[in-house]
């Protein structure tokens, strides 16, 4: 990264501004608890102010009256202006609601990365990296014979493993390996939730630009329609659009949903130590 780019981010990026804020611990603790730990996507202004008021009362009682002198609603307004909260009205509702912006996710993820960890797993990450390389190499292969060779090798490996299992010769993951993989799963899941909030924010920005283009349009309605359709197709055809479509297809697949749920239920009882670590 260039100096000017880093300097611009330091001054303009809302996540960086959050880390530099005087009340950053309050912002990260409260918004992180509500929108990340509790995974809330939308909450009414009254309910959010009530929860913040409770936390402010507890902190002022612990650290001294006046530590946080503003009201809960005043802080919420400041956080909206700073780009850490999104304030909006849901369809068919006249009550204001709030959602955290991607800046909160990014800042919180960085702060969490600073925490010391008693156990740092590396095996699962290496396995994931190697598996991704295999997917890339196989997915880009255009030679049918080369693809068949890979598939036949996989089949031979599976057949050999089946023979070993039938003979009672197989290895069960020990506690350390289970914990390693569970930590990697939790980190990936948290990152995915943050990615979804950022994707939603990006799509909202694209939609806003289209609406602004419509409001300022000077040409014919036919030309405007062509422009809008072209913009929508460009969004769908972008890397982000194609990736989100694949993710959405997964969500709509009943078979894959059932498989995912079944895997969670099977793994959960076998990883008590890992789950306690992340409780």
Coordinates of C-alpha atoms in Angstrom, one line a residue:
X1 CA 0.0 0.0 0.0
X2 CA 1.2 3.5 -0.8
X3 CA 1.7 6.2 1.9
X4 CA -1.1 8.4 0.6
X5 CA -3.6 5.5 0.6
X6 CA -2.7 4.6 4.2
X7 CA -3.0 8.2 5.3
X8 CA -6.4 8.6 3.6
X9 CA -7.7 5.5 5.3
X10 CA -6.4 6.7 8.6
X11 CA -8.3 10.0 8.2
X12 CA -11.5 8.7 6.4
X13 CA -12.1 5.1 7.0
X14 CA -14.9 4.7 9.7
X15 CA -13.3 1.5 11.1
X16 CA -10.0 3.3 11.7
X17 CA -11.8 6.3 13.1
X18 CA -13.6 3.9 15.5
X19 CA -10.3 2.5 16.7
X20 CA -9.0 6.1 17.4
X21 CA -12.2 7.2 19.1
X22 CA -12.0 8.3 22.7
X23 CA -14.9 5.9 23.6
X24 CA -13.8 3.1 21.3
X25 CA -14.0 0.5 24.2
X26 CA -17.7 1.5 24.8
X27 CA -18.6 1.4 21.1
X28 CA -16.9 -1.9 20.4
X29 CA -18.2 -3.5 23.6
X30 CA -21.8 -2.4 23.1
X31 CA -22.2 -2.7 19.3
X32 CA -20.1 -5.9 19.2
X33 CA -22.3 -7.5 21.8
X34 CA -25.6 -6.5 20.2
X35 CA -24.8 -6.9 16.5
X36 CA -22.0 -9.4 16.4
X37 CA -22.2 -11.7 19.5
X38 CA -26.0 -11.7 19.5
X39 CA -26.0 -11.6 15.6
X40 CA -28.8 -9.0 15.5
X41 CA -29.4 -7.6 12.1
X42 CA -32.0 -5.0 13.0
X43 CA -33.2 -3.6 16.3
X44 CA -35.7 -0.8 17.1
X45 CA -34.3 2.5 18.3
X46 CA -36.2 2.2 21.6
X47 CA -34.8 -1.2 22.4
X48 CA -31.3 -0.3 21.4
X49 CA -31.4 2.9 23.5
X50 CA -32.7 0.9 26.4
X51 CA -29.9 -1.6 26.2
X52 CA -27.3 1.1 25.9
X53 CA -28.8 3.0 28.8
X54 CA -28.4 -0.1 31.0
X55 CA -24.7 -0.4 30.0
X56 CA -24.0 3.3 30.5
X57 CA -25.5 3.1 34.0
X58 CA -23.4 0.1 34.9
X59 CA -20.2 1.7 33.5
X60 CA -20.8 5.0 35.3
X61 CA -21.5 3.2 38.5
X62 CA -18.3 1.2 38.1
X63 CA -15.9 3.9 36.9
X64 CA -17.5 7.0 38.4
X65 CA -20.4 9.3 37.5
X66 CA -19.7 11.4 34.4
X67 CA -17.4 8.8 32.7
X68 CA -20.0 8.7 30.0
X69 CA -22.0 11.9 30.4
X70 CA -24.3 11.7 27.4
X71 CA -27.6 10.0 27.1
X72 CA -28.0 6.7 25.2
X73 CA -29.8 8.4 22.3
X74 CA -27.1 11.1 22.0
X75 CA -24.4 8.4 21.7
X76 CA -26.5 6.5 19.1
X77 CA -26.8 9.7 17.1
X78 CA -23.0 10.3 17.3
X79 CA -22.4 6.8 16.1
X80 CA -24.7 7.2 13.2
X81 CA -22.9 10.4 12.2
X82 CA -19.5 8.6 12.5
X83 CA -20.6 5.8 10.2
X84 CA -20.8 3.0 12.8
X85 CA -24.5 2.6 12.8
X86 CA -27.1 2.7 10.1
X87 CA -30.4 4.3 10.9
X88 CA -33.4 3.5 8.7
X89 CA -37.2 2.7 8.7
X90 CA -38.2 -0.9 7.7
X91 CA -40.9 -1.3 5.2
X92 CA -44.4 -0.7 6.6
X93 CA -43.0 0.7 9.9
X94 CA -42.8 4.2 11.3
X95 CA -40.3 3.2 14.0
X96 CA -36.7 3.9 13.4
X97 CA -34.4 0.8 13.5
X98 CA -30.6 0.4 13.6
X99 CA -28.0 -2.0 12.2
X100 CA -24.2 -1.9 12.6
X101 CA -22.1 -1.0 9.6
X102 CA -19.3 -3.2 8.2
X103 CA -16.8 -0.8 9.9
X104 CA -17.8 -2.2 13.3
X105 CA -17.2 -5.8 12.2
X106 CA -13.7 -4.9 10.8
X107 CA -12.6 -2.9 13.9
X108 CA -13.9 -5.6 16.2
X109 CA -12.1 -8.3 14.2
X110 CA -8.8 -6.5 14.5
X111 CA -9.2 -5.9 18.2
X112 CA -10.0 -9.6 18.7
X113 CA -6.9 -10.6 16.8
X114 CA -4.8 -8.9 19.4
X115 CA -6.0 -11.2 22.2
X116 CA -3.6 -13.8 23.4
X117 CA -4.6 -17.4 22.5
X118 CA -3.6 -20.3 24.6
X119 CA -4.1 -22.6 21.6
X120 CA -3.2 -21.7 18.1
X121 CA -4.1 -24.3 15.5
X122 CA -2.2 -24.5 12.3
X123 CA -2.9 -27.9 10.8
X124 CA -6.5 -27.1 9.7
X125 CA -5.4 -23.9 8.0
X126 CA -2.8 -25.7 6.1
X127 CA -5.3 -28.4 5.1
X128 CA -7.7 -25.7 3.9
X129 CA -4.9 -23.9 1.9
X130 CA -3.9 -27.1 0.2
X131 CA -7.6 -28.0 -0.5
X132 CA -8.2 -24.6 -2.1
X133 CA -5.2 -25.0 -4.3
X134 CA -6.5 -28.4 -5.4
X135 CA -9.9 -26.9 -6.2
X136 CA -8.3 -24.1 -8.2
X137 CA -6.0 -26.5 -10.2
X138 CA -8.8 -28.9 -10.9
X139 CA -11.3 -26.2 -11.7
X140 CA -9.1 -24.6 -14.2
X141 CA -8.0 -27.8 -15.9
X142 CA -9.2 -28.0 -19.6
X143 CA -7.7 -31.3 -20.5
X144 CA -10.3 -34.1 -20.0
X145 CA -7.6 -36.8 -19.7
X146 CA -6.0 -34.8 -16.9
X147 CA -9.3 -34.4 -15.1
X148 CA -10.0 -38.1 -15.4
X149 CA -6.5 -38.9 -14.0
X150 CA -7.3 -36.8 -10.9
X151 CA -10.7 -38.3 -10.4
X152 CA -9.3 -41.9 -10.8
X153 CA -6.6 -41.1 -8.2
X154 CA -9.3 -39.8 -5.8
X155 CA -11.3 -43.0 -6.4
X156 CA -8.3 -45.2 -5.7
X157 CA -7.6 -43.2 -2.5
X158 CA -11.3 -43.6 -1.4
X159 CA -11.3 -47.3 -2.2
X160 CA -8.1 -47.8 -0.2
X161 CA -9.6 -45.9 2.8
X162 CA -12.8 -48.0 2.6
X163 CA -10.7 -51.1 2.7
X164 CA -8.8 -49.9 5.8
X165 CA -12.0 -49.0 7.6
X166 CA -13.5 -52.4 6.9
X167 CA -10.3 -53.9 8.4
X168 CA -10.7 -51.7 11.5
X169 CA -7.7 -49.6 10.6
X170 CA -8.6 -46.0 10.9
X171 CA -7.5 -43.0 13.0
X172 CA -9.9 -40.8 15.0
X173 CA -9.2 -37.1 15.5
X174 CA -7.8 -36.4 19.0
X175 CA -8.9 -33.5 21.1
X176 CA -6.2 -31.1 19.8
X177 CA -7.2 -31.8 16.2
X178 CA -10.9 -31.4 17.0
X179 CA -10.2 -28.1 18.8
X180 CA -8.0 -26.9 15.9
X181 CA -10.8 -27.5 13.4
X182 CA -13.5 -26.1 15.6
X183 CA -11.6 -22.8 16.1
X184 CA -11.1 -22.5 12.4
X185 CA -14.8 -23.1 11.9
X186 CA -15.8 -20.5 14.4
X187 CA -13.4 -17.9 12.9
X188 CA -14.7 -18.6 9.4
X189 CA -18.4 -18.4 10.5
X190 CA -17.7 -15.0 12.2
X191 CA -15.9 -13.8 9.2
X192 CA -18.8 -14.9 7.0
X193 CA -21.3 -12.9 9.0
X194 CA -19.1 -9.8 8.6
X195 CA -18.8 -10.4 4.9
X196 CA -22.6 -10.7 4.5
X197 CA -23.0 -7.3 6.3
X198 CA -20.4 -5.8 3.9
X199 CA -22.0 -7.4 0.8
X200 CA -25.4 -6.0 1.9
X201 CA -23.8 -2.5 2.3
X202 CA -22.2 -2.7 -1.1
X203 CA -25.4 -3.7 -2.8
X204 CA -27.2 -0.9 -0.9
X205 CA -24.6 1.6 -2.2
X206 CA -25.1 0.2 -5.8
X207 CA -28.8 0.6 -5.5
X208 CA -28.5 4.1 -4.2
X209 CA -26.3 5.1 -7.1
X210 CA -28.9 3.7 -9.5
X211 CA -31.6 5.7 -7.8
X212 CA -29.5 8.9 -8.0
X213 CA -29.0 8.2 -11.7
X214 CA -32.8 7.9 -12.2
X215 CA -33.4 11.1 -10.3
X216 CA -30.9 13.1 -12.4
X217 CA -31.9 11.4 -15.8
X218 CA -32.5 13.8 -18.7
X219 CA -33.0 11.3 -21.5
X220 CA -36.0 9.2 -22.6
X221 CA -37.7 6.5 -20.5
X222 CA -36.5 3.9 -22.9
X223 CA -32.9 4.9 -22.5
X224 CA -33.3 5.0 -18.8
X225 CA -34.7 1.5 -18.8
X226 CA -31.8 0.3 -20.8
X227 CA -29.4 2.0 -18.4
X228 CA -31.1 0.4 -15.3
X229 CA -31.2 -3.1 -16.8
X230 CA -27.6 -2.8 -17.8
X231 CA -26.6 -1.7 -14.3
X232 CA -28.5 -4.7 -12.8
X233 CA -26.8 -7.1 -15.2
X234 CA -23.4 -5.5 -14.4
X235 CA -24.0 -6.1 -10.7
X236 CA -25.1 -9.7 -11.3
X237 CA -22.2 -10.3 -13.6
X238 CA -19.6 -8.9 -11.2
X239 CA -17.3 -11.2 -9.2
X240 CA -19.3 -10.2 -6.0
X241 CA -22.6 -10.8 -7.8
X242 CA -21.6 -14.3 -9.0
X243 CA -20.2 -15.2 -5.6
X244 CA -23.3 -14.1 -3.8
X245 CA -25.5 -16.0 -6.3
X246 CA -23.6 -19.2 -5.5
X247 CA -24.0 -18.5 -1.8
X248 CA -27.7 -17.9 -2.3
X249 CA -28.1 -21.1 -4.2
X250 CA -26.6 -22.9 -1.2
X251 CA -29.1 -21.3 1.1
X252 CA -32.0 -22.5 -1.2
X253 CA -30.7 -26.1 -1.4
X254 CA -32.7 -28.2 1.0
X255 CA -30.2 -31.0 0.7
X256 CA -27.2 -28.9 1.6
X257 CA -29.1 -27.2 4.4
X258 CA -30.0 -30.6 5.9
X259 CA -26.4 -31.8 5.5
X260 CA -25.1 -28.6 7.2
X261 CA -27.5 -29.0 10.1
X262 CA -26.7 -32.7 10.5
X263 CA -22.9 -31.9 10.6
X264 CA -23.4 -29.3 13.3
X265 CA -25.4 -31.7 15.4
X266 CA -22.8 -34.4 15.0
X267 CA -19.8 -32.2 15.8
X268 CA -21.2 -30.2 18.7
X269 CA -21.2 -33.0 21.3
X270 CA -17.7 -34.0 20.4
X271 CA -16.0 -30.6 20.9
X272 CA -16.8 -29.6 24.5
X273 CA -13.4 -28.0 25.3
X274 CA -13.4 -26.1 22.0
X275 CA -16.9 -24.8 22.6
X276 CA -16.1 -23.7 26.1
X277 CA -13.2 -21.7 24.8
X278 CA -15.5 -19.7 22.6
X279 CA -18.5 -19.5 24.9

